[in-house]
C-alpha positions as semicolon CSV with decimal commas, in nm:
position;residue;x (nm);y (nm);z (nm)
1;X;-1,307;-1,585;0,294
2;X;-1,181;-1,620;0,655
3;X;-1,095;-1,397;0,946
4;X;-0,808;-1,163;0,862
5;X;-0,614;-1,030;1,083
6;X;-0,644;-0,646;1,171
7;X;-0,377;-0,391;1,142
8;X;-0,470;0,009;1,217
9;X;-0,410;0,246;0,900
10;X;-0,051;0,373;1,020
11;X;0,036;0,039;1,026
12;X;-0,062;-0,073;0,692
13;X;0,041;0,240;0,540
14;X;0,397;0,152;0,659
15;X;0,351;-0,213;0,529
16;X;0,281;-0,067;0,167
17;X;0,549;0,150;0,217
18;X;0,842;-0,101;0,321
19;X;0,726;-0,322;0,034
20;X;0,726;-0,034;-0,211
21;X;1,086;0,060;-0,110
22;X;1,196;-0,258;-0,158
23;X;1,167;-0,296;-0,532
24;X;1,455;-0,252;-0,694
25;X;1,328;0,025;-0,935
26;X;1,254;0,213;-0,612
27;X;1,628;0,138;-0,457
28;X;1,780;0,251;-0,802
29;X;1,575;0,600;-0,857
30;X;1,619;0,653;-0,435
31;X;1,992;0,602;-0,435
32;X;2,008;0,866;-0,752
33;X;1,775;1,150;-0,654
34;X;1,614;1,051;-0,308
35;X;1,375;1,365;-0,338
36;X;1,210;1,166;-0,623
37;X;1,107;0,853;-0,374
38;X;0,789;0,754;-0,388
39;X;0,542;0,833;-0,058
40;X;0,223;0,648;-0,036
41;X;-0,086;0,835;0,069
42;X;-0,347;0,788;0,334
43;X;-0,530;0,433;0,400
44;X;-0,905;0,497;0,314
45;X;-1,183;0,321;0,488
46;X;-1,436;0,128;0,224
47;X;-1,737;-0,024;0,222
48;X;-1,687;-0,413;0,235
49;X;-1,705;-0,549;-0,107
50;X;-1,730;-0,884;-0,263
51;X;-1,400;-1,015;-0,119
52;X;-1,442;-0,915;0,244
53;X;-1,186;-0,608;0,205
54;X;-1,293;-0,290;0,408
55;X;-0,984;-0,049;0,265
56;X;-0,741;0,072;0,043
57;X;-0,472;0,327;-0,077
58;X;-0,534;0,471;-0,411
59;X;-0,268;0,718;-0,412
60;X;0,104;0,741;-0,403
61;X;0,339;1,048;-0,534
62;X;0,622;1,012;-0,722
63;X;0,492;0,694;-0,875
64;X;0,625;0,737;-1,248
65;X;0,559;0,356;-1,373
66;X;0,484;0,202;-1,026
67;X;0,164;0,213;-1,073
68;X;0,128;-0,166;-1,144
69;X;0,341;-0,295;-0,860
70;X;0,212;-0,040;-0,612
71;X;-0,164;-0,183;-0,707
72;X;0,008;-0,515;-0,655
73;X;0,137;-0,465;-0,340
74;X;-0,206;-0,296;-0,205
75;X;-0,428;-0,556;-0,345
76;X;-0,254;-0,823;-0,184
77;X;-0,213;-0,666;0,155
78;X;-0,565;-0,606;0,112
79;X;-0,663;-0,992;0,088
80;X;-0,433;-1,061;0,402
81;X;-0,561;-0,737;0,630
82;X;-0,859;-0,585;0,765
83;X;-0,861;-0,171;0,866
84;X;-0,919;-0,208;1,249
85;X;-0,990;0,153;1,275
């Protein structure tokens, strides 16, 4: 399991975020009706489980079948990044 490296929440907020924006689903709805982007919520501070990770996001509006690669993109942020907060 390893040290990770520590980011604060803005930062891995914005991480989630960039990565989100990035998928092309995301460009395509954006470029069509930009009020419909999706914005990812607040990093929450959690108790350390079984892999070492001490956060996550759980929400994010405007997510109409993101779900999946938003988890994605959390989870594995997740394994790289400890809250430092």
């Amino acid at each position: 399991m390893g040290m990770r490296e520590k980011r604060t929440a803005t930062q891995l907020r914005a991480m989630v975020q960039v990565r989100l924006d990035a998928l092309p689903e995301v460009i395509e709805v954006t470029r069509r009706r930009p009020e419909l982007a999706p914005v990812v919520g607040s990093v929450e501070r959690t108790w350390v489980d079984v892999q070492g990770r001490n956060w996550d996001l759980r929400t994010v509006n405007h997510a109409v079948g993101l779900m999946g690669p938003f988890r994605a993109i959390v989870d594995e942020l997740r394994g790289r990044f400890d809250l430092a907060e």
